[in-house]
Coordinates of N, CA, C and O in Angstrom, one line a residue:
M191 N 70.7 0.7 2.0 CA 71.4 0.0 3.6 C 71.6 -1.3 3.3 O 70.8 -2.1 3.2
D192 N 72.8 -1.9 3.4 CA 73.1 -3.4 3.4 C 72.5 -4.0 4.7 O 72.3 -3.4 5.7
E193 N 72.8 -5.4 4.9 CA 72.1 -5.9 6.2 C 73.1 -5.7 7.1 O 72.3 -5.5 8.1
D194 N 74.4 -5.6 7.2 CA 75.4 -5.2 8.3 C 74.8 -4.1 8.7 O 74.8 -3.7 10.1
D195 N 74.9 -3.0 8.0 CA 74.1 -1.5 8.3 C 72.9 -1.6 9.0 O 72.7 -0.9 10.1
W196 N 72.1 -2.6 8.7 CA 70.7 -2.4 9.1 C 70.8 -2.7 10.5 O 70.1 -2.3 11.6
E197 N 71.6 -4.2 10.6 CA 71.6 -4.6 12.1 C 72.2 -3.9 13.0 O 72.0 -3.7 14.2
K198 N 73.2 -2.9 12.5 CA 73.9 -2.1 13.5 C 72.8 -1.1 13.8 O 72.5 -0.6 15.0
E199 N 71.9 -0.7 13.3 CA 71.0 0.7 13.2 C 69.7 0.0 14.4 O 69.7 1.0 15.5
V200 N 69.7 -1.0 14.0 CA 68.5 -1.8 15.0 C 69.0 -2.1 16.2 O 68.8 -1.8 17.3
A201 N 70.6 -2.8 16.4 CA 70.8 -2.6 17.7 C 71.2 -1.4 18.7 O 71.0 -1.6 19.4
D202 N 71.8 -0.7 17.7 CA 71.8 0.8 18.4 C 70.7 1.6 18.9 O 70.6 2.1 19.9
L203 N 69.6 1.3 17.9 CA 68.1 1.8 18.6 C 67.9 1.2 20.0 O 67.3 2.0 20.8
W204 N 68.2 -0.2 20.1 CA 67.7 -1.0 21.1 C 68.4 -0.5 22.2 O 68.1 -0.5 23.1
A205 N 69.9 -0.3 22.0 CA 70.9 0.3 23.1 C 70.5 1.6 23.6 O 71.0 2.0 24.6
D206 N 70.0 2.4 22.7 CA 69.7 3.9 23.2 C 68.6 4.0 24.2 O 67.6 4.1 24.0
E207 N 69.2 4.4 25.7 CA 68.3 4.1 26.4 C 67.7 6.0 26.6 O 66.5 5.9 27.3
G208 N 67.9 6.6 25.9 CA 67.4 8.1 25.8 C 66.3 7.9 24.9 O 65.4 9.0 24.8
V209 N 65.8 7.0 24.4 CA 65.0 7.1 23.5 C 63.1 6.8 24.5 O 63.5 5.9 24.5
D210 N 62.2 7.5 23.9 CA 61.2 6.7 24.5 C 60.2 6.0 23.8 O 60.6 5.9 22.4
D211 N 59.3 5.2 24.1 CA 59.1 4.1 23.5 C 58.3 4.7 22.0 O 58.2 3.9 21.4
G212 N 57.8 5.9 21.8 CA 56.6 6.0 20.8 C 58.0 6.3 19.7 O 57.5 6.0 18.4
D213 N 58.8 7.1 20.4 CA 60.0 7.4 19.3 C 60.8 6.1 19.0 O 61.2 6.0 17.9
R214 N 60.9 4.9 19.8 CA 61.2 4.2 19.5 C 60.4 3.0 18.4 O 61.3 2.7 17.3
I215 N 59.2 3.2 18.8 CA 58.4 2.6 17.7 C 58.7 3.0 16.1 O 58.6 2.6 15.1
D216 N 58.2 4.4 16.4 CA 58.5 5.2 15.1 C 59.5 5.1 14.0 O 59.9 4.7 13.3
R217 N 61.0 5.0 15.0 CA 62.3 4.7 14.3 C 62.3 3.3 13.8 O 62.9 3.0 12.5
M218 N 61.6 2.5 14.6 CA 61.9 1.4 14.2 C 60.6 1.1 13.2 O 61.5 0.1 12.2
R219 N 59.7 1.4 12.8 CA 58.8 1.4 11.8 C 59.7 1.5 10.5 O 59.6 1.3 9.5
A220 N 60.3 2.9 10.4 CA 61.1 3.3 9.6 C 62.5 2.2 9.2 O 62.7 1.9 7.9
L221 N 63.0 1.7 9.9 CA 64.2 0.6 10.2 C 63.4 -0.6 9.4 O 64.2 -1.1 8.6
A222 N 62.0 -1.2 9.5 CA 61.5 -2.0 9.1 C 61.4 -1.9 8.0 O 61.3 -2.9 7.1
E223 N 61.1 -0.8 7.6 CA 61.0 -0.2 5.8 C 62.2 -0.8 5.1 O 62.0 -1.3 3.6
Q224 N 63.4 -0.8 6.0 CA 64.4 -1.0 5.1 C 65.0 -2.4 5.2 O 66.2 -2.4 5.0
A225 N 64.3 -3.0 5.6 CA 64.7 -4.4 6.5 C 65.2 -5.2 5.1 O 64.8 -5.1 4.2
P226 N 66.2 -6.3 5.5 CA 66.8 -6.8 4.4 C 65.8 -7.9 4.2 O 65.8 -8.5 2.8
H227 N 65.0 -8.5 4.9 CA 63.9 -9.4 5.1 C 62.8 -8.8 5.5 O 62.8 -8.1 6.7
P228 N 61.3 -8.8 4.6 CA 60.2 -8.4 5.6 C 60.1 -9.2 7.1 O 59.6 -8.2 7.6
A229 N 60.7 -10.2 6.9 CA 60.2 -10.9 8.5 C 61.0 -10.5 9.5 O 60.6 -10.4 10.6
L230 N 62.3 -9.8 8.9 CA 63.1 -9.2 10.0 C 62.5 -7.9 10.5 O 62.7 -7.8 11.7
G231 N 62.2 -7.4 9.5 CA 61.4 -5.7 10.1 C 60.2 -6.1 10.7 O 60.1 -5.4 11.9
E232 N 59.3 -6.9 10.7 CA 58.4 -7.2 11.1 C 58.4 -7.6 12.5 O 57.9 -7.3 13.6
F233 N 59.6 -8.6 12.8 CA 59.9 -9.1 14.1 C 60.2 -8.0 15.1 O 60.0 -7.7 16.1
E234 N 61.0 -7.1 14.6 CA 62.2 -6.1 15.0 C 60.8 -4.8 15.8 O 60.9 -4.3 16.7
L235 N 59.9 -4.6 14.5 CA 58.9 -3.5 15.0 C 58.0 -4.4 15.9 O 57.4 -3.3 17.0
G236 N 57.7 -5.7 15.7 CA 56.7 -6.2 17.1 C 57.5 -6.1 18.5 O 56.9 -6.0 19.0
G237 N 58.8 -6.1 18.5 CA 59.4 -5.9 19.6 C 59.3 -4.8 20.1 O 59.1 -4.2 21.3
A238 N 59.6 -3.8 19.1 CA 59.4 -2.4 19.8 C 58.1 -2.0 20.2 O 57.7 -1.5 21.4
C239 N 56.9 -2.3 19.4 CA 55.7 -2.1 19.9 C 55.6 -3.0 21.3 O 54.8 -2.3 22.2
D240 N 55.9 -4.1 21.2 CA 55.6 -5.0 22.5 C 56.3 -4.5 23.7 O 55.8 -4.0 24.9
S241 N 57.4 -3.6 23.5 CA 58.0 -3.2 24.8 C 57.4 -1.7 25.0 O 57.8 -1.1 26.1
G242 N 57.0 -1.2 24.1 CA 56.2 0.0 24.2 C 54.8 0.0 25.0 O 54.0 1.1 24.7
G243 N 54.4 -1.1 24.9 CA 52.9 -1.3 25.8 C 51.6 -1.5 24.7 O 50.7 -1.7 24.9
R244 N 52.4 -1.5 23.6 CA 51.2 -2.0 22.1 C 51.1 -3.2 21.9 O 51.5 -3.8 20.6
E245 N 50.4 -4.0 23.0 CA 50.6 -5.3 22.8 C 49.7 -6.2 21.4 O 50.5 -6.9 20.8
A246 N 48.6 -5.1 21.3 CA 47.8 -5.9 20.0 C 48.4 -5.6 18.7 O 48.6 -6.3 17.6
E247 N 49.2 -4.3 18.6 CA 50.2 -4.3 17.5 C 51.3 -5.0 17.6 O 51.5 -5.5 16.1
A248 N 51.8 -5.3 18.5 CA 53.0 -6.2 18.6 C 52.6 -7.9 18.1 O 53.3 -8.2 17.1
H249 N 51.3 -8.0 18.2 CA 50.7 -9.6 18.1 C 51.0 -9.6 16.6 O 51.0 -10.5 15.4
R250 N 50.3 -8.4 15.9 CA 50.4 -8.5 14.2 C 51.3 -8.7 13.8 O 51.5 -9.3 12.6
H251 N 52.7 -8.0 14.4 CA 53.5 -7.7 13.5 C 54.7 -8.9 13.9 O 55.1 -9.8 13.0
Y252 N 54.0 -9.7 15.2 CA 54.8 -10.8 15.3 C 54.1 -12.1 14.5 O 54.7 -12.7 13.7
A253 N 52.6 -12.1 14.1 CA 52.3 -12.9 13.1 C 52.7 -12.7 11.8 O 52.9 -13.4 10.9
A254 N 52.8 -11.3 11.7 CA 53.3 -11.3 10.1 C 55.2 -11.6 9.9 O 55.2 -12.0 8.9
A255 N 55.6 -11.6 10.7 CA 57.2 -11.9 10.7 C 57.1 -13.8 10.9 O 57.8 -14.1 9.8
T256 N 56.2 -14.4 11.2 CA 56.1 -15.9 11.3 C 55.4 -16.0 9.6 O 56.1 -16.9 9.1
A257 N 54.4 -15.3 9.2 CA 54.1 -15.7 7.9 C 55.1 -15.5 7.2 O 55.1 -15.9 5.7
A258 N 55.7 -14.2 6.9 CA 56.7 -13.8 6.1 C 58.2 -15.0 6.4 O 59.1 -15.0 5.2
G259 N 58.1 -15.9 7.0 CA 59.2 -17.1 7.1 C 60.2 -16.7 8.1 O 61.5 -17.1 7.8
L260 N 60.3 -16.1 9.2 CA 61.1 -15.5 10.1 C 62.0 -16.8 10.6 O 63.4 -16.8 10.5
R261 N 61.1 -18.2 10.6 CA 61.9 -19.3 11.2 C 63.2 -19.7 10.2 O 64.0 -20.2 10.4
D262 N 62.9 -19.2 9.0 CA 63.9 -19.4 7.9 C 65.2 -18.4 7.4 O 66.1 -19.2 7.2
V263 N 64.8 -17.7 7.6 CA 65.3 -16.1 7.7 C 66.6 -16.1 8.9 O 67.8 -16.2 8.6
D264 N 65.7 -16.5 9.9 CA 66.9 -16.2 11.2 C 66.4 -17.0 12.4 O 65.1 -16.4 12.9
P265 N 66.7 -18.2 12.5 CA 65.9 -19.1 13.4 C 66.0 -18.5 15.0 O 65.2 -18.8 15.9
G266 N 67.2 -18.0 15.3 CA 67.2 -17.4 16.3 C 66.4 -16.4 17.1 O 65.9 -16.2 18.0
R267 N 66.0 -15.5 15.8 CA 65.1 -14.6 16.3 C 63.4 -15.2 16.0 O 62.7 -14.8 17.0
A268 N 63.4 -16.2 15.4 CA 61.9 -17.0 15.5 C 61.8 -17.6 16.7 O 60.9 -17.3 17.6
A269 N 62.9 -17.9 17.8 CA 63.2 -18.8 19.1 C 62.5 -17.5 19.6 O 61.7 -17.6 20.9
Q270 N 63.3 -16.1 19.7 CA 63.0 -15.2 20.4 C 61.4 -14.3 20.4 O 60.7 -14.4 21.2
L271 N 61.0 -14.8 19.5 CA 59.8 -14.3 19.0 C 58.8 -15.2 19.8 O 57.7 -14.6 20.3
A272 N 59.0 -16.6 20.0 CA 58.2 -17.5 20.1 C 57.7 -17.0 21.7 O 57.1 -17.1 22.6
I273 N 58.7 -16.8 22.4 CA 59.0 -16.5 23.9 C 58.3 -14.9 24.1 O 57.6 -14.7 25.0
Q274 N 58.8 -14.2 23.1 CA 58.0 -12.6 23.4 C 56.6 -12.6 23.5 O 56.0 -11.8 23.8
H275 N 56.4 -13.5 21.9 CA 54.8 -13.8 21.9 C 54.2 -14.4 22.9 O 52.6 -13.6 23.4
C276 N 54.6 -15.2 23.3 CA 53.7 -16.0 24.9 C 53.8 -15.0 25.8 O 52.7 -14.8 26.2
A277 N 54.8 -14.3 26.0 CA 54.7 -13.5 27.4 C 53.8 -12.1 26.6 O 53.1 -11.7 28.0
T278 N 53.7 -11.9 25.6 CA 53.0 -10.4 25.5 C 51.6 -11.2 25.5 O 50.4 -10.7 25.8
S279 N 51.0 -12.3 24.9 CA 49.5 -13.3 25.0 C 49.3 -13.2 26.6 O 48.5 -12.9 26.9
A280 N 50.1 -13.4 27.4 CA 49.9 -13.8 28.4 C 49.6 -12.7 29.5 O 48.8 -12.2 30.2
A281 N 50.3 -11.5 29.0 CA 50.1 -10.3 30.0 C 48.7 -9.8 29.1 O 48.1 -8.9 30.1
S282 N 48.5 -9.9 27.9 CA 47.6 -9.4 27.4 C 46.2 -10.0 28.2 O 45.1 -9.1 28.6
R283 N 46.2 -11.2 28.4 CA 45.2 -12.2 28.9 C 44.9 -11.7 30.5 O 44.0 -11.6 30.9
R284 N 46.0 -11.2 31.4 CA 46.1 -10.6 32.5 C 45.2 -9.4 32.8 O 44.6 -9.2 33.9
R285 N 45.1 -8.7 31.8 CA 44.3 -7.3 31.7 C 42.9 -7.3 31.6 O 42.2 -8.1 31.7

């Protein structure tokens, strides 16, 4: 799958309101394995876990995305990751 097709698949999955959290995570995991760069796959999988209430798993994927160089690969997603990760960390501490 080329990068444009991958980006479309990811966007379509996020836009699909009929998908439950578990299915979204499973489907994103499959897409993450096909990502044009590991950092992109880890970021999107982290987001799916985060939105599905799996904050600890999201944290691991966000950390992996950062370690894989997300800032260099996609600065916009890196900025989004910083915001999402802070929100996830704050929510986890309140529990």
